[in-house]
Tab-separated table of C-alpha atoms in Angstrom:
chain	number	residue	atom	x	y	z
A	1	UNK	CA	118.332	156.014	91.368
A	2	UNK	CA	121.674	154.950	90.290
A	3	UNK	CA	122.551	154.018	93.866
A	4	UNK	CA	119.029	151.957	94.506
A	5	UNK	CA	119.632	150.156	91.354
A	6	UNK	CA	122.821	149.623	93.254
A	7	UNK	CA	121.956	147.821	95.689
A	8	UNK	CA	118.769	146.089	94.216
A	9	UNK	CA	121.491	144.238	91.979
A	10	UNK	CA	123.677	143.386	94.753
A	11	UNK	CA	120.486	141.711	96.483
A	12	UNK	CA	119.900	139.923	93.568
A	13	UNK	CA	123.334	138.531	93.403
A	14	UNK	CA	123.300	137.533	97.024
A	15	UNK	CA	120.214	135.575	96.835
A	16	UNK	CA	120.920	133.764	93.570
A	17	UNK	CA	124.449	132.733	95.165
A	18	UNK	CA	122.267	131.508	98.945
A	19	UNK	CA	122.490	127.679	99.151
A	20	UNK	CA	119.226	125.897	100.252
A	21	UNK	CA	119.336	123.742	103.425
A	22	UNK	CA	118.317	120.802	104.738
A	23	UNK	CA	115.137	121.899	105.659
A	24	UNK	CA	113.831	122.942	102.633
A	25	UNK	CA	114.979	119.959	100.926
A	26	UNK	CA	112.081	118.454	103.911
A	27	UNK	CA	109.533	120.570	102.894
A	28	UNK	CA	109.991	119.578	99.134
A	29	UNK	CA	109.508	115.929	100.093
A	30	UNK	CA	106.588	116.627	102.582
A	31	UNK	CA	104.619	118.373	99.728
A	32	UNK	CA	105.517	115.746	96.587
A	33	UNK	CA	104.170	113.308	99.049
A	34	UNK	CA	101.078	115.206	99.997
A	35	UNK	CA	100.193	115.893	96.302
A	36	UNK	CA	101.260	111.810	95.814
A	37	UNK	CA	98.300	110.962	98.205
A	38	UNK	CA	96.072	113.417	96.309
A	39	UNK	CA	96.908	111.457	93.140
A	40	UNK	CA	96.227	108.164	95.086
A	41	UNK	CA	93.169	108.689	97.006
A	42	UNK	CA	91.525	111.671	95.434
A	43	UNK	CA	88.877	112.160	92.331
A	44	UNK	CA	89.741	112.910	88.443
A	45	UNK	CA	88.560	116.877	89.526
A	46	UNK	CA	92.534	118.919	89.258
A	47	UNK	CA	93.771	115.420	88.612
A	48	UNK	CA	95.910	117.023	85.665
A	49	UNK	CA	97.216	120.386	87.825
A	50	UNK	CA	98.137	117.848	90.509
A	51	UNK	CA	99.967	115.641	88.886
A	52	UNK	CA	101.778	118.896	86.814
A	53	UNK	CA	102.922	120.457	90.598
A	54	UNK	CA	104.203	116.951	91.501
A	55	UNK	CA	106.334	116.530	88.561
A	56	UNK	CA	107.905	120.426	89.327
A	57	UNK	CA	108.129	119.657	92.726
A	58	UNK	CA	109.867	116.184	92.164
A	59	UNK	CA	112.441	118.313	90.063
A	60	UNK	CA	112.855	121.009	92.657
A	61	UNK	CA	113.101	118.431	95.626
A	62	UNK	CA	116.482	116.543	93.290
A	63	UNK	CA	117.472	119.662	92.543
A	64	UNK	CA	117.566	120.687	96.315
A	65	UNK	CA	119.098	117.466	97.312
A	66	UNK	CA	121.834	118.053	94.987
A	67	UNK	CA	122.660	121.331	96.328
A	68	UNK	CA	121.479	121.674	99.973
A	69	UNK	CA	123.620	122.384	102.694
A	70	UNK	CA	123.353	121.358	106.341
A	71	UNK	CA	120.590	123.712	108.194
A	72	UNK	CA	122.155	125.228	111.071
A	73	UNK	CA	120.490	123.452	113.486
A	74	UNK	CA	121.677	120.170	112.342
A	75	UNK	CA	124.717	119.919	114.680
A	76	UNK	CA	128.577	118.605	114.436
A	77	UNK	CA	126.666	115.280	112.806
A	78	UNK	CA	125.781	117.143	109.718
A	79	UNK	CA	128.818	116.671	107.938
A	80	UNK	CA	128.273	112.984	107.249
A	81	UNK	CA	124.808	114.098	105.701
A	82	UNK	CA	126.682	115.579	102.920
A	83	UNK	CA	128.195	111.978	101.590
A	84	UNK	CA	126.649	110.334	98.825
A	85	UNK	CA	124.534	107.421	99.868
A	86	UNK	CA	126.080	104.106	98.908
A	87	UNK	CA	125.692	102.658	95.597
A	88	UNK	CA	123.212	100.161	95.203
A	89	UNK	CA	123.188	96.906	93.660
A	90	UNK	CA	121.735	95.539	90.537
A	91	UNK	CA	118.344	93.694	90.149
A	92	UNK	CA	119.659	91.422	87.845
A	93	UNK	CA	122.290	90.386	90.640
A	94	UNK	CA	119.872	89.574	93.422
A	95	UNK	CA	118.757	85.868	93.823
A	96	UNK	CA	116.591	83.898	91.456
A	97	UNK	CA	115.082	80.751	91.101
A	98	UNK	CA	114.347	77.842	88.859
A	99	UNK	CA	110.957	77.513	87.533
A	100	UNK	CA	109.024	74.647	88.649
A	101	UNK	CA	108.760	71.430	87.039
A	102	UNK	CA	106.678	72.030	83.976
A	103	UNK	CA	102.784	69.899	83.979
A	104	UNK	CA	102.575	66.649	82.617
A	105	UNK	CA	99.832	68.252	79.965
A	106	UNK	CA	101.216	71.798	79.056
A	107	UNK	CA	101.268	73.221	75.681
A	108	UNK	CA	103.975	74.919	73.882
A	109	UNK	CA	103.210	79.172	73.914
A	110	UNK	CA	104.855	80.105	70.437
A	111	UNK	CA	107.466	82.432	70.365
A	112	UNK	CA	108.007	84.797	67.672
A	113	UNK	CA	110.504	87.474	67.276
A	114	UNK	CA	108.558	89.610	64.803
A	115	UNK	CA	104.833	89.696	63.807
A	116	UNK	CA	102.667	92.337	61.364
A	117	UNK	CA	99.619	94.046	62.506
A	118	UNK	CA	97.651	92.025	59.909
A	119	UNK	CA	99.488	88.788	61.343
A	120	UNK	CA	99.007	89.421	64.800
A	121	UNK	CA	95.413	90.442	64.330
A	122	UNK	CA	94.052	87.585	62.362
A	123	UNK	CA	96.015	84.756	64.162
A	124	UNK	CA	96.039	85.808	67.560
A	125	UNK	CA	93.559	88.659	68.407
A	126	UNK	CA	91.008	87.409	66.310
A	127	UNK	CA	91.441	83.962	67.494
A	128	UNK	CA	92.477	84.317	70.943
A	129	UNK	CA	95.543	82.696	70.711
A	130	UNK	CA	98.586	83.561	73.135
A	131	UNK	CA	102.379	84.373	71.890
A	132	UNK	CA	105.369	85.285	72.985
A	133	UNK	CA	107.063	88.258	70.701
A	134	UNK	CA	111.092	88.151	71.540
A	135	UNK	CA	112.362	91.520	69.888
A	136	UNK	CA	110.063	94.295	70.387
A	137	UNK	CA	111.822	96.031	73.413
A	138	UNK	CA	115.259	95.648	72.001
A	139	UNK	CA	115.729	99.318	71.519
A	140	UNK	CA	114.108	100.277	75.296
A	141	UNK	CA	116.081	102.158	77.478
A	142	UNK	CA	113.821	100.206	80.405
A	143	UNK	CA	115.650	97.538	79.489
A	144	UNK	CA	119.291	98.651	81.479
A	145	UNK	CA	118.258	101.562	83.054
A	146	UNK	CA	115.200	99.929	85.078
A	147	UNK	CA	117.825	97.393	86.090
A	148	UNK	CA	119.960	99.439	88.457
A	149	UNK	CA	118.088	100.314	92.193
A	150	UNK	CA	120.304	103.510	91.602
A	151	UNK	CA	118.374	104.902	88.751
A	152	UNK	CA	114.996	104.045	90.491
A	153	UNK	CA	116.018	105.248	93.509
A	154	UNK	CA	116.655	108.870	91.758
A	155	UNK	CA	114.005	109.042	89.536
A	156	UNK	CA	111.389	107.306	91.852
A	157	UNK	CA	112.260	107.444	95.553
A	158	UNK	CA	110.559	110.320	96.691
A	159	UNK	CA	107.404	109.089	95.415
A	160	UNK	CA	104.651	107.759	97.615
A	161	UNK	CA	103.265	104.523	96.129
A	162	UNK	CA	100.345	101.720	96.715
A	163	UNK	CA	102.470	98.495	97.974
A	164	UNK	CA	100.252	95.068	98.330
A	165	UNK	CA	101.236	93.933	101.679
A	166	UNK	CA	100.748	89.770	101.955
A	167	UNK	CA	101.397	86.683	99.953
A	168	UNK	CA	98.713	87.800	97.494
A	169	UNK	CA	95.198	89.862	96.929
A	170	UNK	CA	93.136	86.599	97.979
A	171	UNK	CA	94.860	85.895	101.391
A	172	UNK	CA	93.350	87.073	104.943
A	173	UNK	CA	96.765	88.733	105.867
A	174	UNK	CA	96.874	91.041	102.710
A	175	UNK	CA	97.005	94.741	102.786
A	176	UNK	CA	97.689	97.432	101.147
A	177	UNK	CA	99.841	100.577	102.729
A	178	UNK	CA	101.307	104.220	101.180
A	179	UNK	CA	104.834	104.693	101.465
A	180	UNK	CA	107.876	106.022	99.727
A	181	UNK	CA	109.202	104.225	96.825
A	182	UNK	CA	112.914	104.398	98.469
A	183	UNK	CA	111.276	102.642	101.620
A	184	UNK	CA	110.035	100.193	99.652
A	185	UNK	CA	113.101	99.286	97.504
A	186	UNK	CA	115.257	99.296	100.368
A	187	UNK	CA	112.301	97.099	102.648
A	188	UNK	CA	111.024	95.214	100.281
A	189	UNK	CA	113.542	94.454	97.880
A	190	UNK	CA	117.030	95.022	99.026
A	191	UNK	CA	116.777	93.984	102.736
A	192	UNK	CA	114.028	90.968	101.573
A	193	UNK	CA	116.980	89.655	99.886
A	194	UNK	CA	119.750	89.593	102.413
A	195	UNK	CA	118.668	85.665	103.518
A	196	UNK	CA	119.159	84.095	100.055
A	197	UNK	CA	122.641	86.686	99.739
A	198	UNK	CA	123.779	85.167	102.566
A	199	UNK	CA	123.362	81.422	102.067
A	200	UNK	CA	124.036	81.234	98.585
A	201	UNK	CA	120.618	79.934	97.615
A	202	UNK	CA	117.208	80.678	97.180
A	203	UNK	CA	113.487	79.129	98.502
A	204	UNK	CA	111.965	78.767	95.357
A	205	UNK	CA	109.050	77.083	96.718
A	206	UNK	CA	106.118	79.566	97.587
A	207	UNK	CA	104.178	78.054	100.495
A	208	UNK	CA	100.460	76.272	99.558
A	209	UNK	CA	97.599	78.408	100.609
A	210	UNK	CA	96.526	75.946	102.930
A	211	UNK	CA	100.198	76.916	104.796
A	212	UNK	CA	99.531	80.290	103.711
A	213	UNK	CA	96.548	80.277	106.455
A	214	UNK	CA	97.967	78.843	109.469
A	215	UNK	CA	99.796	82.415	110.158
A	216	UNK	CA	97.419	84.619	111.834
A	217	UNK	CA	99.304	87.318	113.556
A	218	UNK	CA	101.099	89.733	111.625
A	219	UNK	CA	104.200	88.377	113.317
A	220	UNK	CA	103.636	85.513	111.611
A	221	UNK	CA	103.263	86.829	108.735
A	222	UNK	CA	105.085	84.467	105.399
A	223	UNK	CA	107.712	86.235	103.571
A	224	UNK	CA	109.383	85.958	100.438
A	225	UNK	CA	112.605	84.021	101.891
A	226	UNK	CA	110.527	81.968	103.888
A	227	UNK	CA	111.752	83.766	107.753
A	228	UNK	CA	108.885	86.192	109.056
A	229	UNK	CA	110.858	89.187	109.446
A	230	UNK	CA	109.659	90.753	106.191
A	231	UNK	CA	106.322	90.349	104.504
A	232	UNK	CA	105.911	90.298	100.646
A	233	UNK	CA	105.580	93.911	99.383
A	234	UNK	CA	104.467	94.331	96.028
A	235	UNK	CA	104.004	97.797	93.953
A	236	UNK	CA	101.432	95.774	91.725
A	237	UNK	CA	99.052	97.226	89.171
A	238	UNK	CA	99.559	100.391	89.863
A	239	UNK	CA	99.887	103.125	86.892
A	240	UNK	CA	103.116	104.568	87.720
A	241	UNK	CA	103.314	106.304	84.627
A	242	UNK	CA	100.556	108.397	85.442
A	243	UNK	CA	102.480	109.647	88.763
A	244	UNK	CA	106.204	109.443	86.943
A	245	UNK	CA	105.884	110.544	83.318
A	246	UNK	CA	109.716	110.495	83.611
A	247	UNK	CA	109.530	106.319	83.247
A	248	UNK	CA	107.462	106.210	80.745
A	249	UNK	CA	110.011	108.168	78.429
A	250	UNK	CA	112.044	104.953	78.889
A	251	UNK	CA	109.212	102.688	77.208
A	252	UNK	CA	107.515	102.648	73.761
A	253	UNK	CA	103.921	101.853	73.642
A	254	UNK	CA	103.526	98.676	71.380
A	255	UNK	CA	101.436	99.408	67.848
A	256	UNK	CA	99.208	96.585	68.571
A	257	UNK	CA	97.460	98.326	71.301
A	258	UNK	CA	96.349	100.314	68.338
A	259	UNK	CA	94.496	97.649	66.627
A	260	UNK	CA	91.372	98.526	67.948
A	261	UNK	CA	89.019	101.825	67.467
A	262	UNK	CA	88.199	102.114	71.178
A	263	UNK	CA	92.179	102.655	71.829
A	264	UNK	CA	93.366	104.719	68.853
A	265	UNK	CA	95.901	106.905	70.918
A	266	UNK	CA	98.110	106.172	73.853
A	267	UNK	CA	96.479	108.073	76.545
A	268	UNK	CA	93.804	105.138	75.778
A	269	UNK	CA	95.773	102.409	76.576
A	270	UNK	CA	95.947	101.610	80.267
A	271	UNK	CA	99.497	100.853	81.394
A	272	UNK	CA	100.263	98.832	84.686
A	273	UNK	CA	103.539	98.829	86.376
A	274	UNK	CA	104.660	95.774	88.429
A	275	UNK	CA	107.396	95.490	90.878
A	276	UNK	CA	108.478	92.688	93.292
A	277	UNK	CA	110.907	90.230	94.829
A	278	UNK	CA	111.044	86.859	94.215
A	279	UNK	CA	107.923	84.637	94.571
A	280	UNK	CA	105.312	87.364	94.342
A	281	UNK	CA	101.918	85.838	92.911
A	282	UNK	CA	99.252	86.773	90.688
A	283	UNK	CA	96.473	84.081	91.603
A	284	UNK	CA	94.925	82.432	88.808
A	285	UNK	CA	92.073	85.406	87.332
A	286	UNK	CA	90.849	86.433	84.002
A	287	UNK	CA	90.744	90.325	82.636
A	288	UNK	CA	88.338	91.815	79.837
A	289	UNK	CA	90.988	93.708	78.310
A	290	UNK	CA	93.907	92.756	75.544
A	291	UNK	CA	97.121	91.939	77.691
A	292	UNK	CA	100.503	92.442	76.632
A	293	UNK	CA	102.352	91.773	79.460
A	294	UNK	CA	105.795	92.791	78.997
A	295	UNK	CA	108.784	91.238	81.168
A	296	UNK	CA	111.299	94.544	81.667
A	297	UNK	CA	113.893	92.946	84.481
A	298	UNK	CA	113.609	89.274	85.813
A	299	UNK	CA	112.013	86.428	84.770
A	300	UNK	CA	108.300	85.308	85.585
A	301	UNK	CA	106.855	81.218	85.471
A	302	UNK	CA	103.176	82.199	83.621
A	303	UNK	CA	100.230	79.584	83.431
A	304	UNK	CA	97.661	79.972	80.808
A	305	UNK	CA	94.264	78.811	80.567
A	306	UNK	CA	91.777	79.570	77.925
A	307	UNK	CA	88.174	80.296	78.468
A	308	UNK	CA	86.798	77.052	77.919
A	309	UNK	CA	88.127	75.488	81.536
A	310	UNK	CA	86.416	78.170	83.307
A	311	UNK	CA	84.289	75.956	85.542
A	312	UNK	CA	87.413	73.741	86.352
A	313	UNK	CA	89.567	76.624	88.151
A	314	UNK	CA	86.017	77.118	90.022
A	315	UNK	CA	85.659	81.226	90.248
A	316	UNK	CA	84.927	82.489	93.359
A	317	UNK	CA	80.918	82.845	94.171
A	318	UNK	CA	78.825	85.322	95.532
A	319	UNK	CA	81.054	88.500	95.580
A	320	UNK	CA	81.462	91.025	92.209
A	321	UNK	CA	84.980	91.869	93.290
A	322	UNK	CA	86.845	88.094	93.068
A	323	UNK	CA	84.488	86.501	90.675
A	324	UNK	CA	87.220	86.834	88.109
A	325	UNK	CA	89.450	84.937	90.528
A	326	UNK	CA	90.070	80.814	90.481
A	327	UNK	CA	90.015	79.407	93.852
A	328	UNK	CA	92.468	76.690	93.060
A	329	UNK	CA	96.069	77.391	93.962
A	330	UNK	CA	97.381	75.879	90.721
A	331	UNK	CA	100.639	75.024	92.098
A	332	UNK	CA	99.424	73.369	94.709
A	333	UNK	CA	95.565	71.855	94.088
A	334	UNK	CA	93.713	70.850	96.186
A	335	UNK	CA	92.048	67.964	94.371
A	336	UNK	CA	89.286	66.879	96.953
A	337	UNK	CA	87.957	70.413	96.655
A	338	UNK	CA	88.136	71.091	93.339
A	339	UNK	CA	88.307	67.673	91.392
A	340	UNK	CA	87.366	68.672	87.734
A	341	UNK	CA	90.720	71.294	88.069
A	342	UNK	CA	92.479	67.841	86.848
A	343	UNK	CA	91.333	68.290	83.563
A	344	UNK	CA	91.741	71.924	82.317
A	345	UNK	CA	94.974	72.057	80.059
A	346	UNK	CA	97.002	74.710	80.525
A	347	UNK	CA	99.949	76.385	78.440
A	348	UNK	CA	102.858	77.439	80.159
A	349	UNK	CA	106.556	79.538	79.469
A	350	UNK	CA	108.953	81.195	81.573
A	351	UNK	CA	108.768	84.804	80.125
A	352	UNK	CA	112.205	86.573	80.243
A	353	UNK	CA	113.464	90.070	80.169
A	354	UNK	CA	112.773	92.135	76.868
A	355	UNK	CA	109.611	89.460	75.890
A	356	UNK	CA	105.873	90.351	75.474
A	357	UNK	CA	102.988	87.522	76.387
A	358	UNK	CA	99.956	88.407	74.556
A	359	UNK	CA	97.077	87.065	76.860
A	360	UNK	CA	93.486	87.263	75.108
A	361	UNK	CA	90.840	88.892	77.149
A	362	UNK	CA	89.087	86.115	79.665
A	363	UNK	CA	92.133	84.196	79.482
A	364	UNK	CA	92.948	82.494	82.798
A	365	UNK	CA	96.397	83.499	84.130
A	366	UNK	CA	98.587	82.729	87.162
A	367	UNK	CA	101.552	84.326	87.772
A	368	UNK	CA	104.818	83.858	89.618
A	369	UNK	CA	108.160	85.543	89.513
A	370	UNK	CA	111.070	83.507	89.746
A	371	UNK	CA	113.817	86.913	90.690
A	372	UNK	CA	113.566	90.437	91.385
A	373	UNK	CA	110.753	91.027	88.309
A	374	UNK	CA	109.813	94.403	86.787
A	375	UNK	CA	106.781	93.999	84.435
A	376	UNK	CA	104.311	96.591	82.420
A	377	UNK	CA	101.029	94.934	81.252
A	378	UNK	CA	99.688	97.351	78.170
A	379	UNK	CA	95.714	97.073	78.480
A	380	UNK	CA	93.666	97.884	75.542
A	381	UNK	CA	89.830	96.866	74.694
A	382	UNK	CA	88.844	95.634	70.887
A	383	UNK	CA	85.358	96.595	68.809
C-alpha cells in the first residue's frame, strides 16, 4: 500500500510540474471561439452556462498562453514563438481630427459637471432636454486602462466579435463579419492608421454618400484614410459586456438609469459598446430608449435634433427596419432632394473623453468620431 501510495504521489507530482504546449493553447482558442459564435448567433436557451464556460475558458486559454511551451512538432522556428509580442501603441496617440465647421443655426448643448436625480429628472428627462455631464467617470478605470491596445488585446483578443464592415449600416457595401477581436484591432485600427502615421496628417473629411455610391466592387471599397486598402470596421452596438464581464468591472453603471421602474437594477439596463477608427458614422436615426452615451477614449462631433423636425430629416419609407433612419446625409445635404432639411435646427458639441450626452428617446442623432473613439451608450426605458 505504502509503495502504491508511492508512486501515485510521484504521478501526481509529475503531472502538476508537465508544461502545456502550443497545441493546447489552439484548442483553448478554437473552443472560446466556438462558444463566442454560440453567444452570437444562438437563442437565450443555455445562454447563461455558455457564456459561464467562455469566461473559464478565456482564463484557461491566458493562462495557457502564459505558460505553454513549443509542441514538439513545431520545429527549430519555435523558439521565436516564445518572445513577447511587441508592445502596442496608445489610442490616444493615433491620429485625430478637427471637428467640422459648426452650422450657421446650432444651439449650445449645456454642460454640467454635476446634476441630482431630482435635477436631472425634472429638467431633462421630463422635458426632453439634452446635456452634457463632465465628471461622472472621473473615478473609471475605463478611462486609462481602455486606452492602451495592450490591455484590450489581453483581456479581449481571443474573443470573436460582430464588426460592421462599410462606411455605415445604410450603404450598399455594408456588412457585417465574425472575427477575433485581436484581428480586428490590429486590421481595423492599428494598420487603418498607418496612412495618416505616415504623412503627419489626417482626412478628416468623410466622403458624401453620393461618393459613397460610386464604389461598387469590394476593391473599391472607401476606407477610413481615404486609400481602398482597408474598409471601415466597426465593433458597433454590440453588448460586449455580456460576452466580457471582465470590462464591465472597469465601468460604473450611472444612477440615472435608475430613474425609472421598468429599469430598477442593472441587468435592466442595456449597455452598448462602440469601437472604431476615425470617421466611423452613425447616420442620422432616433431610439425609444433613454441614451446616455458615454465618450470612454476619443472624441466624437454629435448632431442633435429634437422630435419636432422629424419630417425635415425625411425617415426612410416603406421598410420597419430603417424607418428610424433620416435619409439626409447631414454633413453633406442634398438640398434638391430633401429641401425642408434647411430648416430643422439642430444642437451640436464635440463630446470628449470621460463626458456623458444624455439624448431623450426619439431624439434625432448623427454621429461621427473625430480619432480612435471608444463609447458605451447606457439604454434604459421610463414609465
Amino acid at each position: 500500500v505504502e509503495e502504491s501510495s508511492s508512486k501515485r504521489s510521484k504521478v501526481e507530482e509529475s503531472s502538476s510540474e508537465s508544461e502545456p504546449d502550443s497545441d493546447s493553447v489552439v484548442e483553448g482558442h478554437a473552443a472560446v471561439q466556438a462558444l463566442d459564435r454560440a453567444l452570437l448567433l444562438g437563442g437565450p436557451r443555455f445562454r447563461a452556462i455558455t457564456q459561464h464556460l467562455a469566461q473559464l475558458l478565456t482564463s484557461s486559454a491566458r493562462f495557457l498562453s502564459s505558460t505553454a511551451q513549443p509542441s514538439s512538432g513545431s520545429g527549430a522556428g519555435a523558439d521565436s514563438s516564445s518572445s513577447p509580442p511587441p508592445r502596442l501603441p496608445l489610442l490616444t496617440d493615433l491620429p485625430r481630427c478637427a471637428p467640422p465647421v459648426p452650422h450657421p443655426h446650432a444651439q449650445p448643448i449645456a454642460r454640467v459637471p454635476l446634476c441630482s436625480l431630482e435635477r436631472f429628472y425634472q429638467e431633462h428627462m421630463a422635458t426632453g432636454t439634452p446635456v452634457i455631464l463632465t465628471s461622472l467617470t472621473d473615478q473609471w478605470p475605463a478611462l486609462t486602462r481602455w486606452a492602451d491596445a495592450n490591455y484590450l488585446q489581453e483581456v479581449c483578443g481571443g474573443r470573436t466579435v460582430p464588426v460592421e464592415v462599410g462606411p455605415h449600416y445604410l450603404h450598399d457595401e455594408w456588412s457585417q463579419k465574425l472575427m477575433p477581436f485581436s484581428t480586428f484591432l490590429r486590421k481595423h485600427i492599428l494598420q487603418s492608421t498607418n496612412t495618416e502615421q505616415s504623412s503627419g496628417a489626417a482626412d478628416c473629411t468623410p466622403a458624401s454618400d453620393s461618393t459613397r455610391a460610386g464604389g461598387s466592387s469590394a476593391e473599391s471599397e472607401p476606407s477610413i484614410n481615404g486609400s481602398h486598402d482597408i474598409p471601415v470596421g466597426y465593433l458597433a452596438q454590440t453588448q460586449l459586456f455580456e460576452q466580457i464581464p471582465r470590462l464591465a468591472e472597469d465601468v460604473e453603471i450611472p444612477l440615472y438609469c435608475s430613474l425609472s421602474s421598468r429599469a430598477t437594477t442593472d441587468e435592466q439596463v442595456k449597455v452598448n459598446f462602440w469601437f472604431g477608427p476615425m470617421n466611423t458614422i452613425s447616420p442620422a436615426h432616433t431610439d425609444p430608449y433613454h441614451n446616455l452615451l458615454t465618450q470612454v477614449v476619443g472624441e466624437k462631433y454629435i448632431r442633435l435634433y429634437a422630435p419636432i423636425y422629424t419630417a425635415q430629416l425625411y425617415p426612410h419609407q416603406g421598410s420597419k427596419l430603417l424607418e428610424n433612419s433620416s435619409q439626409v446625409d447631414v454633413e453633406h445635404p442634398d438640398l434638391e432632394r430633401f429641401p425642408e432639411f434647411a430648416s430643422a435646427i439642430p444642437q451640436e458639441c464635440v463630446l470628449a473623453a470621460g463626458e456623458m450626452l444624455y439624448i431623450p428617446p426619439k431624439h434625432w442623432h448623427y454621429v461621427r468620431s473625430l480619432s480612435t473613439s471608444i463609447s458605451l451608450s447606457f439604454w434604459w426605458q421610463s414609465d
